[in-house]
Short mmCIF file of N, CA and C in Angstrom, two decimals:
data_model
loop_
_atom_site.label_atom_id
_atom_site.label_comp_id
_atom_site.label_asym_id
_atom_site.label_seq_id
_atom_site.Cartn_x
_atom_site.Cartn_y
_atom_site.Cartn_z
N MET Z 1 62.24 -8.94 123.27
CA MET Z 1 62.08 -10.23 122.65
C MET Z 1 63.41 -10.65 122.06
N SER Z 2 63.76 -11.89 122.24
CA SER Z 2 65.02 -12.39 121.74
C SER Z 2 64.79 -13.69 120.97
N LEU Z 3 65.30 -13.72 119.77
CA LEU Z 3 65.14 -14.90 118.93
C LEU Z 3 66.35 -15.81 119.10
N ASP Z 4 66.11 -17.10 119.15
CA ASP Z 4 67.22 -18.05 119.23
C ASP Z 4 67.31 -18.85 117.94
N LYS Z 5 68.17 -19.84 117.92
CA LYS Z 5 68.45 -20.63 116.73
C LYS Z 5 67.19 -21.30 116.20
N SER Z 6 66.38 -21.88 117.08
CA SER Z 6 65.18 -22.58 116.62
C SER Z 6 64.17 -21.61 116.02
N ASP Z 7 64.07 -20.38 116.56
CA ASP Z 7 63.18 -19.38 116.00
C ASP Z 7 63.60 -18.99 114.58
N VAL Z 8 64.89 -18.79 114.40
CA VAL Z 8 65.41 -18.41 113.08
C VAL Z 8 65.18 -19.55 112.08
N GLU Z 9 65.39 -20.77 112.51
CA GLU Z 9 65.16 -21.91 111.61
C GLU Z 9 63.68 -22.01 111.24
N LYS Z 10 62.79 -21.76 112.19
CA LYS Z 10 61.36 -21.81 111.92
C LYS Z 10 60.95 -20.71 110.94
N ILE Z 11 61.49 -19.51 111.15
CA ILE Z 11 61.19 -18.39 110.25
C ILE Z 11 61.70 -18.69 108.85
N ALA Z 12 62.91 -19.25 108.75
CA ALA Z 12 63.48 -19.59 107.45
C ALA Z 12 62.63 -20.66 106.76
N HIS Z 13 62.15 -21.61 107.52
CA HIS Z 13 61.30 -22.66 106.94
C HIS Z 13 59.99 -22.07 106.43
N LEU Z 14 59.36 -21.21 107.23
CA LEU Z 14 58.10 -20.60 106.81
C LEU Z 14 58.28 -19.72 105.57
N ALA Z 15 59.44 -19.07 105.47
CA ALA Z 15 59.73 -18.22 104.32
C ALA Z 15 60.31 -19.01 103.16
N ARG Z 16 60.47 -20.30 103.36
CA ARG Z 16 61.04 -21.19 102.33
C ARG Z 16 62.42 -20.72 101.89
N LEU Z 17 63.24 -20.37 102.90
CA LEU Z 17 64.61 -19.93 102.65
C LEU Z 17 65.58 -20.99 103.13
N ALA Z 18 66.60 -21.24 102.34
CA ALA Z 18 67.67 -22.14 102.75
C ALA Z 18 68.81 -21.29 103.30
N ILE Z 19 69.13 -21.48 104.57
CA ILE Z 19 70.21 -20.70 105.18
C ILE Z 19 71.25 -21.65 105.74
N ASP Z 20 72.50 -21.18 105.71
CA ASP Z 20 73.60 -21.97 106.27
C ASP Z 20 73.52 -21.97 107.79
N GLU Z 21 73.96 -23.06 108.37
CA GLU Z 21 74.01 -23.18 109.82
C GLU Z 21 74.92 -22.12 110.43
N SER Z 22 75.97 -21.76 109.70
CA SER Z 22 76.93 -20.80 110.23
C SER Z 22 76.40 -19.36 110.24
N THR Z 23 75.38 -19.08 109.45
CA THR Z 23 74.85 -17.71 109.38
C THR Z 23 73.67 -17.47 110.32
N ILE Z 24 73.22 -18.51 111.01
CA ILE Z 24 72.05 -18.36 111.88
C ILE Z 24 72.28 -17.31 112.98
N PRO Z 25 73.45 -17.26 113.62
CA PRO Z 25 73.64 -16.19 114.63
C PRO Z 25 73.53 -14.78 114.05
N ASP Z 26 74.01 -14.59 112.82
CA ASP Z 26 73.89 -13.28 112.18
C ASP Z 26 72.44 -12.92 111.91
N TYR Z 27 71.68 -13.92 111.41
CA TYR Z 27 70.25 -13.69 111.17
C TYR Z 27 69.53 -13.39 112.48
N ALA Z 28 69.84 -14.11 113.52
CA ALA Z 28 69.20 -13.88 114.82
C ALA Z 28 69.49 -12.47 115.32
N ARG Z 29 70.75 -12.02 115.19
CA ARG Z 29 71.12 -10.68 115.63
C ARG Z 29 70.36 -9.62 114.82
N ASP Z 30 70.33 -9.80 113.49
CA ASP Z 30 69.66 -8.82 112.64
C ASP Z 30 68.15 -8.77 112.92
N LEU Z 31 67.53 -9.93 113.06
CA LEU Z 31 66.09 -9.96 113.35
C LEU Z 31 65.80 -9.36 114.72
N ASN Z 32 66.66 -9.63 115.71
CA ASN Z 32 66.47 -9.02 117.03
C ASN Z 32 66.59 -7.50 116.96
N ASN Z 33 67.52 -7.00 116.15
CA ASN Z 33 67.65 -5.55 115.98
C ASN Z 33 66.40 -4.95 115.36
N ILE Z 34 65.83 -5.64 114.38
CA ILE Z 34 64.61 -5.16 113.73
C ILE Z 34 63.46 -5.14 114.74
N LEU Z 35 63.31 -6.22 115.49
CA LEU Z 35 62.23 -6.28 116.48
C LEU Z 35 62.40 -5.24 117.57
N ASN Z 36 63.64 -4.98 117.98
CA ASN Z 36 63.89 -3.93 118.97
C ASN Z 36 63.51 -2.56 118.42
N LEU Z 37 63.80 -2.30 117.16
CA LEU Z 37 63.43 -1.04 116.55
C LEU Z 37 61.91 -0.89 116.50
N VAL Z 38 61.21 -1.95 116.17
CA VAL Z 38 59.75 -1.91 116.14
C VAL Z 38 59.20 -1.62 117.55
N GLU Z 39 59.80 -2.22 118.57
CA GLU Z 39 59.38 -1.94 119.95
C GLU Z 39 59.59 -0.48 120.31
N GLN Z 40 60.74 0.08 119.90
CA GLN Z 40 61.00 1.49 120.18
C GLN Z 40 59.99 2.38 119.47
N MET Z 41 59.67 2.04 118.23
CA MET Z 41 58.71 2.84 117.47
C MET Z 41 57.31 2.73 118.07
N SER Z 42 56.96 1.57 118.60
CA SER Z 42 55.65 1.38 119.23
C SER Z 42 55.52 2.17 120.52
N ALA Z 43 56.63 2.45 121.16
CA ALA Z 43 56.60 3.17 122.43
C ALA Z 43 56.42 4.67 122.26
N VAL Z 44 56.54 5.18 121.06
CA VAL Z 44 56.43 6.61 120.81
C VAL Z 44 54.96 7.03 120.94
N ASP Z 45 54.73 8.17 121.62
CA ASP Z 45 53.38 8.69 121.78
C ASP Z 45 52.95 9.40 120.51
N THR Z 46 51.95 8.86 119.83
CA THR Z 46 51.49 9.43 118.56
C THR Z 46 50.06 9.96 118.67
N ASP Z 47 49.58 10.21 119.89
CA ASP Z 47 48.21 10.68 120.06
C ASP Z 47 47.96 12.03 119.40
N ALA Z 48 48.93 12.92 119.42
CA ALA Z 48 48.75 14.26 118.86
C ALA Z 48 49.09 14.32 117.37
N VAL Z 49 49.44 13.20 116.78
CA VAL Z 49 49.82 13.19 115.37
C VAL Z 49 48.61 12.75 114.54
N SER Z 50 48.25 13.58 113.58
CA SER Z 50 47.11 13.22 112.73
C SER Z 50 47.59 12.35 111.58
N PRO Z 51 46.80 11.36 111.19
CA PRO Z 51 47.20 10.49 110.08
C PRO Z 51 47.26 11.27 108.77
N MET Z 52 48.20 10.88 107.93
CA MET Z 52 48.37 11.55 106.64
C MET Z 52 48.34 10.52 105.52
N ALA Z 53 47.85 10.91 104.38
CA ALA Z 53 47.89 10.05 103.22
C ALA Z 53 49.24 10.13 102.53
N HIS Z 54 49.94 11.25 102.73
CA HIS Z 54 51.23 11.46 102.07
C HIS Z 54 52.08 12.33 102.98
N PRO Z 55 53.39 12.09 103.08
CA PRO Z 55 54.21 12.88 103.99
C PRO Z 55 54.38 14.34 103.58
N LEU Z 56 54.16 14.65 102.32
CA LEU Z 56 54.28 16.02 101.85
C LEU Z 56 52.89 16.62 101.70
N ASP Z 57 52.76 17.88 102.01
CA ASP Z 57 51.48 18.55 101.86
C ASP Z 57 51.32 18.98 100.41
N ALA Z 58 51.15 18.00 99.54
CA ALA Z 58 51.07 18.27 98.11
C ALA Z 58 49.64 18.03 97.62
N HIS Z 59 49.28 18.77 96.61
CA HIS Z 59 47.97 18.62 96.00
C HIS Z 59 48.16 18.25 94.54
N GLN Z 60 47.36 17.35 94.06
CA GLN Z 60 47.47 16.90 92.68
C GLN Z 60 46.88 17.97 91.76
N ARG Z 61 47.68 18.37 90.79
CA ARG Z 61 47.17 19.30 89.80
C ARG Z 61 46.41 18.51 88.75
N LEU Z 62 45.17 18.84 88.57
CA LEU Z 62 44.33 18.11 87.62
C LEU Z 62 44.01 19.02 86.45
N ARG Z 63 43.97 18.41 85.28
CA ARG Z 63 43.59 19.18 84.11
C ARG Z 63 42.07 19.29 84.07
N GLU Z 64 41.59 20.25 83.31
CA GLU Z 64 40.15 20.40 83.18
C GLU Z 64 39.59 19.22 82.40
N ASP Z 65 38.42 18.79 82.77
CA ASP Z 65 37.78 17.65 82.13
C ASP Z 65 36.96 18.16 80.93
N VAL Z 66 37.67 18.27 79.80
CA VAL Z 66 37.00 18.74 78.58
C VAL Z 66 37.25 17.73 77.47
N VAL Z 67 36.31 17.66 76.54
CA VAL Z 67 36.44 16.75 75.40
C VAL Z 67 37.48 17.32 74.46
N SER Z 68 38.50 16.49 74.12
CA SER Z 68 39.55 16.97 73.23
C SER Z 68 39.56 16.24 71.89
N GLU Z 69 38.79 15.16 71.78
CA GLU Z 69 38.71 14.42 70.53
C GLU Z 69 37.25 14.07 70.25
N THR Z 70 36.96 13.87 68.99
CA THR Z 70 35.60 13.47 68.63
C THR Z 70 35.44 11.97 68.83
N ASP Z 71 34.20 11.54 68.93
CA ASP Z 71 33.88 10.12 69.12
C ASP Z 71 34.18 9.37 67.82
N GLN Z 72 35.12 8.42 67.86
CA GLN Z 72 35.49 7.65 66.67
C GLN Z 72 35.15 6.16 66.85
N ARG Z 73 34.19 5.88 67.69
CA ARG Z 73 33.83 4.49 67.97
C ARG Z 73 33.41 3.74 66.72
N GLU Z 74 32.57 4.33 65.92
CA GLU Z 74 32.08 3.65 64.71
C GLU Z 74 33.24 3.35 63.75
N LEU Z 75 34.19 4.27 63.62
CA LEU Z 75 35.34 4.07 62.76
C LEU Z 75 36.18 2.90 63.26
N PHE Z 76 36.47 2.88 64.55
CA PHE Z 76 37.30 1.80 65.11
C PHE Z 76 36.59 0.46 65.05
N GLN Z 77 35.29 0.44 65.27
CA GLN Z 77 34.57 -0.82 65.22
C GLN Z 77 34.38 -1.31 63.79
N SER Z 78 34.43 -0.42 62.84
CA SER Z 78 34.28 -0.85 61.44
C SER Z 78 35.50 -1.64 60.96
N ILE Z 79 36.66 -1.43 61.57
CA ILE Z 79 37.85 -2.17 61.16
C ILE Z 79 38.16 -3.35 62.08
N ALA Z 80 37.35 -3.53 63.12
CA ALA Z 80 37.55 -4.65 64.04
C ALA Z 80 37.05 -5.95 63.40
N PRO Z 81 37.69 -7.09 63.70
CA PRO Z 81 37.25 -8.35 63.12
C PRO Z 81 35.81 -8.72 63.48
N LYS Z 82 35.43 -8.58 64.77
CA LYS Z 82 34.08 -8.93 65.18
C LYS Z 82 33.60 -7.94 66.23
N THR Z 83 32.39 -7.45 66.05
CA THR Z 83 31.75 -6.58 67.04
C THR Z 83 30.28 -6.97 67.13
N GLU Z 84 29.69 -6.64 68.26
CA GLU Z 84 28.26 -6.90 68.43
C GLU Z 84 27.74 -5.97 69.52
N ALA Z 85 26.67 -5.27 69.23
CA ALA Z 85 26.03 -4.36 70.17
C ALA Z 85 27.02 -3.33 70.74
N GLY Z 86 27.95 -2.88 69.92
CA GLY Z 86 28.89 -1.84 70.33
C GLY Z 86 30.08 -2.31 71.13
N VAL Z 87 30.30 -3.62 71.24
CA VAL Z 87 31.46 -4.14 71.96
C VAL Z 87 32.28 -5.01 71.03
N TYR Z 88 33.56 -5.17 71.36
CA TYR Z 88 34.44 -6.01 70.58
C TYR Z 88 34.29 -7.45 71.03
N LEU Z 89 34.20 -8.38 70.10
CA LEU Z 89 34.14 -9.80 70.42
C LEU Z 89 35.53 -10.40 70.26
N VAL Z 90 35.99 -11.12 71.27
CA VAL Z 90 37.32 -11.71 71.26
C VAL Z 90 37.19 -13.20 71.55
N PRO Z 91 38.20 -14.00 71.16
CA PRO Z 91 38.13 -15.43 71.45
C PRO Z 91 38.14 -15.69 72.97
N GLN Z 92 37.43 -16.72 73.38
CA GLN Z 92 37.38 -17.08 74.80
C GLN Z 92 38.73 -17.67 75.20
N VAL Z 93 39.28 -17.16 76.31
CA VAL Z 93 40.57 -17.65 76.76
C VAL Z 93 40.48 -18.42 78.09
N ILE Z 94 39.37 -18.26 78.79
CA ILE Z 94 39.16 -18.99 80.05
C ILE Z 94 37.95 -19.88 79.89
N GLU Z 95 38.11 -21.13 80.22
CA GLU Z 95 36.98 -22.06 80.09
C GLU Z 95 36.16 -22.10 81.34
#
């Protein structure tokens, strides 16, 4: 695939970019290089490659799920300006 001047201008317009007329050939060359790289990558046989969530075979170390503090809800709600039924009441910001 080869991009010409009109393609680069259309892409710049869609991206809302202002580009100089003199730089259009450079942009066309760079975009063509990117598209050629994508074509090369698409041609690679990946049938034997299993999908991965992360490139490293790492496992997340998780801490034990234990209670480390006592419930202080009543204390925090006692100093709040407004509460009702165990929730904090705040001014409405969206109409």
